[in-house]
Amino acid sequence: MIDRRTFLRQLAALAATSSVASAFTESDKLGKLLPTRMLGRTGQKISAFTLGGAHVTRAETELMSQKLIETAIELGCRSFDTARKYGEGRSELLFGKYLTPKYRDQVYIGTKTLKRTGPEVREELELSLRSMKLDYIDLWQVHSIRSAEDAEAIWNQGAIEEFLKAKQEGLVRHIGFTGHRDYRAHLRLLELLKAGGVQMDTCLMPINLVDPHYDSFITNVIPKLLQENYGIFAMKTFAHGKLIGVDKFGHKVVRETRNEVPTDTGITMKEMHDYVYSLPVTSLTSGCLFDSEVRQNIGNLTSFKGMTAAERDTLIARSTPFKGHEFEYYKA
């Protein structure tokens, strides 16, 4: 068993094989593209930044929701994430209104279901397709696996079978799972999938500077995902806002602009994102309430120059005072 620091150094070496350059290198008919990374074994490249759909429903006006999507497109983002749960279906409807009609051929669209039984999963898939005005979904995910027991329910109650069936039918291209509460849930689902001879394509989970200190997804789950060549999506890259001075989601008004050093962590947003981009992740998923935040988030990607193992060690050491459940309260 290697120690945590040695493992994190090995991750840095792995990340070098999928690092993103700061320059725009490709374009499509909409303009220059953000740097891309390979989505695991799928053969698909996607933007290294993904705009999250939960916050799209929380913008003050629908015009601002539209602006979030169009600003991301303008700046070269072609990857978008939502879920049936977000806004009780409203996020998917907004994607269907402002994303799909103009940009479908250029974008990679993912959504998720919280349902666990085969019939319920199929029903939500059909709702998602209708809401987003899609003939197929690029990435469909089992949403928010909470525990090892929940992973077993997903396996035993027909959800995985329905996911595989939908992929075979061409209603979805890729399938995956997500969760932020307990890394053991991820490990249990991976065990069940392997024992059953099933492979999913992607995993979305918390990846941030304080994660290595406490019930770490980075140190416990990433190695397993890399062994199976999964595409890895990072979420909660600011520890659900705690690292930038935002209280529990919805409990505090978020400022329109955020200072470069917004809390007493003394660690900048740029450093927090550079840390995530230095790991072997496919894409960093972030929700934004204002188009200025979209620009700032994407700016962190386009200015990314890489990070050495020593630089990462230093950042992790600086983040030590902020470790634990107080900052990562979303973990079980």
XYZ file of C-alpha atoms in Angstrom:
332
model
C 0.000 0.000 0.000
C 1.483 3.334 -1.034
C 1.077 6.420 1.121
C -1.262 9.229 0.117
C 1.444 11.657 -0.943
C 3.126 9.081 -3.200
C -0.225 8.258 -4.748
C -1.012 11.906 -5.418
C 2.365 12.302 -7.101
C 1.541 9.337 -9.328
C -1.742 10.994 -10.236
C 0.193 14.049 -11.342
C 2.205 11.903 -13.727
C -0.957 10.320 -15.082
C -2.518 13.735 -15.565
C 0.350 14.743 -17.807
C -0.931 12.330 -20.431
C -4.255 14.180 -20.627
C -3.194 17.722 -19.872
C -4.857 20.641 -21.604
C -2.997 23.409 -23.341
C -3.977 26.990 -22.605
C -4.445 27.806 -26.272
C -7.522 27.111 -28.366
C -6.526 24.405 -30.838
C -9.761 23.450 -32.577
C -12.877 25.131 -33.887
C -16.311 24.301 -35.255
C -18.915 26.346 -37.122
C -19.740 28.229 -33.911
C -16.158 29.356 -33.318
C -13.040 28.357 -31.431
C -13.338 25.482 -28.985
C -12.101 25.159 -25.457
C -9.324 22.627 -24.894
C -10.708 19.090 -24.923
C -9.899 15.802 -23.232
C -10.720 12.219 -24.119
C -13.770 10.758 -22.365
C -12.280 7.510 -21.142
C -12.609 4.578 -23.529
C -15.473 6.124 -25.527
C -13.330 7.702 -28.221
C -15.239 10.944 -27.644
C -13.467 14.209 -26.898
C -15.339 16.830 -24.907
C -14.639 20.273 -23.476
C -12.468 20.179 -20.379
C -15.048 22.527 -18.832
C -18.710 21.477 -18.526
C -21.470 23.920 -17.656
C -23.692 22.507 -14.891
C -27.443 22.768 -15.300
C -28.626 23.060 -11.684
C -27.690 26.735 -11.446
C -29.353 27.489 -14.779
C -32.684 27.065 -12.981
C -31.608 29.407 -10.182
C -30.784 32.420 -12.306
C -32.962 35.406 -11.424
C -34.670 35.500 -14.816
C -35.078 33.147 -17.759
C -33.141 35.635 -19.861
C -30.204 35.175 -17.488
C -30.562 31.395 -17.805
C -30.354 31.762 -21.567
C -27.332 34.033 -21.173
C -25.469 31.403 -19.133
C -25.870 28.857 -21.933
C -25.035 31.269 -24.736
C -21.985 32.695 -22.949
C -20.609 29.185 -22.500
C -21.170 28.477 -26.201
C -19.565 31.788 -27.177
C -16.453 30.961 -25.151
C -16.034 27.525 -26.731
C -17.731 25.221 -24.213
C -19.504 22.301 -25.873
C -20.273 20.117 -22.830
C -23.421 20.570 -20.723
C -24.684 18.654 -17.698
C -28.148 18.559 -16.140
C -30.483 16.179 -14.289
C -34.167 15.396 -14.257
C -34.217 16.544 -10.614
C -32.813 20.022 -11.232
C -35.640 22.497 -10.848
C -38.065 19.553 -10.896
C -37.482 19.209 -14.630
C -37.076 22.895 -15.431
C -33.365 22.651 -16.210
C -34.046 20.102 -18.939
C -36.810 22.324 -20.319
C -34.402 25.278 -20.444
C -31.857 23.137 -22.284
C -34.618 22.119 -24.668
C -35.476 25.753 -25.279
C -32.073 27.437 -25.444
C -29.447 24.739 -26.078
C -30.847 22.027 -28.318
C -32.563 24.063 -31.067
C -29.487 26.076 -32.055
C -26.548 23.976 -30.960
C -27.459 20.278 -30.864
C -24.985 19.150 -33.506
C -22.071 20.822 -31.727
C -22.719 19.983 -28.070
C -22.399 17.032 -25.711
C -25.436 16.852 -23.419
C -25.705 14.777 -20.264
C -28.567 14.240 -17.834
C -29.308 11.986 -14.854
C -32.059 10.055 -13.094
C -32.584 9.464 -9.392
C -34.862 6.500 -10.041
C -33.734 2.986 -9.143
C -36.235 0.580 -10.727
C -36.282 -0.332 -14.398
C -39.781 1.029 -15.199
C -39.177 4.308 -13.352
C -35.822 4.757 -15.048
C -37.370 4.255 -18.495
C -40.152 6.717 -17.704
C -37.640 9.386 -16.732
C -35.578 8.745 -19.846
C -38.611 9.416 -22.010
C -39.390 12.586 -20.048
C -35.796 13.789 -20.430
C -35.797 13.185 -24.177
C -39.050 15.111 -24.602
C -38.057 17.964 -22.326
C -34.714 18.535 -24.044
C -36.154 17.911 -27.525
C -33.605 15.197 -28.199
C -33.652 12.026 -30.262
C -30.821 10.706 -28.097
C -28.847 11.762 -25.021
C -25.061 11.829 -25.175
C -24.555 10.847 -21.531
C -27.201 9.369 -19.241
C -26.223 8.817 -15.615
C -27.493 7.130 -12.462
C -27.810 10.148 -10.208
C -26.416 10.545 -6.689
C -25.463 7.103 -5.427
C -25.633 7.489 -1.666
C -24.316 4.286 -0.086
C -23.208 0.732 -0.736
C -26.809 -0.329 -0.109
C -28.039 2.177 -2.668
C -25.537 0.787 -5.180
C -26.937 -2.680 -4.583
C -30.503 -1.422 -5.077
C -29.487 0.124 -8.397
C -27.991 -3.193 -9.456
C -30.814 -5.391 -8.169
C -33.895 -3.348 -9.103
C -33.348 -3.132 -12.839
C -31.842 0.316 -13.302
C -28.594 -0.898 -14.861
C -30.465 -3.239 -17.206
C -32.551 -0.300 -18.414
C -29.441 1.807 -18.948
C -27.859 -0.921 -21.059
C -31.077 -1.394 -23.008
C -31.340 2.324 -23.754
C -27.755 2.357 -24.982
C -28.397 -0.644 -27.216
C -31.486 1.072 -28.628
C -29.499 4.193 -29.476
C -31.453 6.425 -27.093
C -28.241 7.187 -25.208
C -24.643 7.082 -26.391
C -22.807 6.744 -23.099
C -23.822 5.780 -19.564
C -22.392 6.590 -16.169
C -23.023 7.226 -12.484
C -22.615 10.065 -10.024
C -22.448 10.645 -6.294
C -20.989 12.945 -3.664
C -21.820 11.385 -0.291
C -19.662 8.305 0.181
C -16.805 6.994 -1.936
C -17.675 3.482 -0.726
C -20.882 3.659 -2.747
C -18.813 4.185 -5.892
C -16.518 1.305 -5.038
C -19.452 -1.013 -4.381
C -21.129 -0.200 -7.681
C -17.852 -0.725 -9.512
C -17.547 -4.130 -7.806
C -21.059 -5.109 -8.860
C -20.521 -3.953 -12.431
C -17.266 -5.873 -12.730
C -18.747 -9.036 -11.232
C -21.653 -8.779 -13.660
C -19.450 -8.206 -16.696
C -20.869 -4.707 -17.222
C -18.986 -1.522 -18.017
C -20.329 1.978 -17.701
C -18.479 4.860 -19.327
C -18.235 7.751 -16.886
C -18.244 8.833 -13.256
C -19.009 12.265 -11.771
C -17.770 12.878 -8.218
C -16.262 15.498 -5.859
C -12.729 16.432 -6.841
C -11.252 19.401 -5.049
C -8.291 20.579 -3.035
C -9.595 19.449 0.372
C -10.937 16.057 -0.743
C -7.639 14.169 -0.161
C -7.863 14.982 3.567
C -11.246 13.389 4.298
C -13.110 10.332 2.930
C -11.328 10.963 -0.334
C -12.860 10.209 -3.712
C -9.563 11.144 -5.353
C -7.418 8.605 -3.538
C -10.005 5.841 -3.223
C -12.017 5.953 -6.449
C -9.830 7.468 -9.173
C -7.416 4.484 -9.232
C -10.319 2.078 -9.837
C -11.776 4.297 -12.552
C -8.432 4.564 -14.305
C -8.043 0.787 -14.283
C -11.335 0.537 -16.203
C -10.604 3.598 -18.374
C -13.626 5.602 -17.258
C -14.187 9.203 -18.238
C -14.000 11.199 -14.995
C -16.032 14.346 -14.348
C -15.103 16.596 -11.425
C -17.772 18.369 -9.405
C -17.786 20.414 -6.195
C -14.414 21.822 -7.158
C -14.920 24.597 -4.576
C -16.303 22.117 -1.993
C -19.863 23.164 -2.879
C -18.916 26.809 -2.404
C -17.350 26.509 1.036
C -13.862 27.217 -0.281
C -15.027 30.511 -1.774
C -17.091 31.749 1.141
C -20.536 30.553 0.069
C -22.731 28.876 2.672
C -24.752 25.723 2.080
C -26.401 25.847 -1.316
C -29.370 28.214 -1.288
C -28.740 29.462 2.247
C -26.835 32.575 1.277
C -27.002 35.034 -1.616
C -24.090 34.544 -3.983
C -22.318 37.714 -5.063
C -22.301 38.552 -8.755
C -18.528 38.699 -8.768
C -16.106 36.809 -6.586
C -12.761 38.134 -5.448
C -9.649 36.315 -6.539
C -8.935 35.468 -2.886
C -12.518 35.237 -1.604
C -12.016 33.551 1.781
C -9.424 33.261 4.497
C -8.070 30.119 2.864
C -5.519 32.306 1.122
C -5.878 30.023 -1.897
C -7.162 31.521 -5.116
C -9.955 30.179 -7.288
C -7.385 29.842 -10.047
C -5.196 27.599 -7.870
C -8.220 25.501 -6.886
C -9.123 24.890 -10.499
C -5.535 24.320 -11.577
C -5.313 21.581 -8.964
C -8.335 19.812 -10.458
C -7.107 20.211 -14.031
C -3.766 18.736 -12.979
C -5.509 15.444 -12.168
C -6.554 12.829 -14.767
C -10.088 14.148 -15.111
C -11.928 14.564 -18.396
C -13.924 17.660 -17.524
C -14.538 20.037 -14.637
C -18.276 20.551 -14.127
C -19.342 23.839 -12.577
C -22.633 25.605 -12.014
C -22.764 29.367 -12.508
C -25.408 31.957 -11.619
C -24.019 34.810 -13.717
C -22.350 34.973 -17.099
C -19.398 36.677 -15.372
C -18.869 33.454 -13.416
C -18.957 31.438 -16.642
C -16.227 33.696 -18.007
C -14.143 33.386 -14.860
C -14.457 29.605 -14.742
C -13.560 29.213 -18.396
C -10.710 31.672 -17.977
C -9.213 29.360 -15.363
C -9.144 26.593 -17.962
C -7.732 28.610 -20.822
C -4.920 29.958 -18.632
C -4.031 26.560 -17.178
C -0.308 25.883 -17.628
C 0.028 22.663 -15.664
C 1.023 21.982 -12.083
C 3.958 20.076 -10.671
C 3.673 17.478 -7.932
C 5.530 19.819 -5.578
C 3.097 22.643 -6.292
C 0.190 20.329 -5.606
C 1.754 19.110 -2.355
C 2.112 22.714 -1.237
C -1.516 23.509 -2.025
C -2.763 20.415 -0.224
C -0.703 21.375 2.833
C -2.117 24.916 2.739
C -5.643 23.516 2.613
C -5.192 21.340 5.725
C -7.010 23.753 8.100
C -10.138 23.409 5.966
C -10.373 19.634 5.894
C -13.220 17.554 7.250
C -16.992 17.489 7.369
C -17.410 21.202 8.098
C -16.142 22.041 4.634
C -17.264 18.895 2.824
C -20.635 18.675 4.573
C -22.163 16.933 1.547
C -20.194 13.782 2.365
C -21.993 11.239 4.522
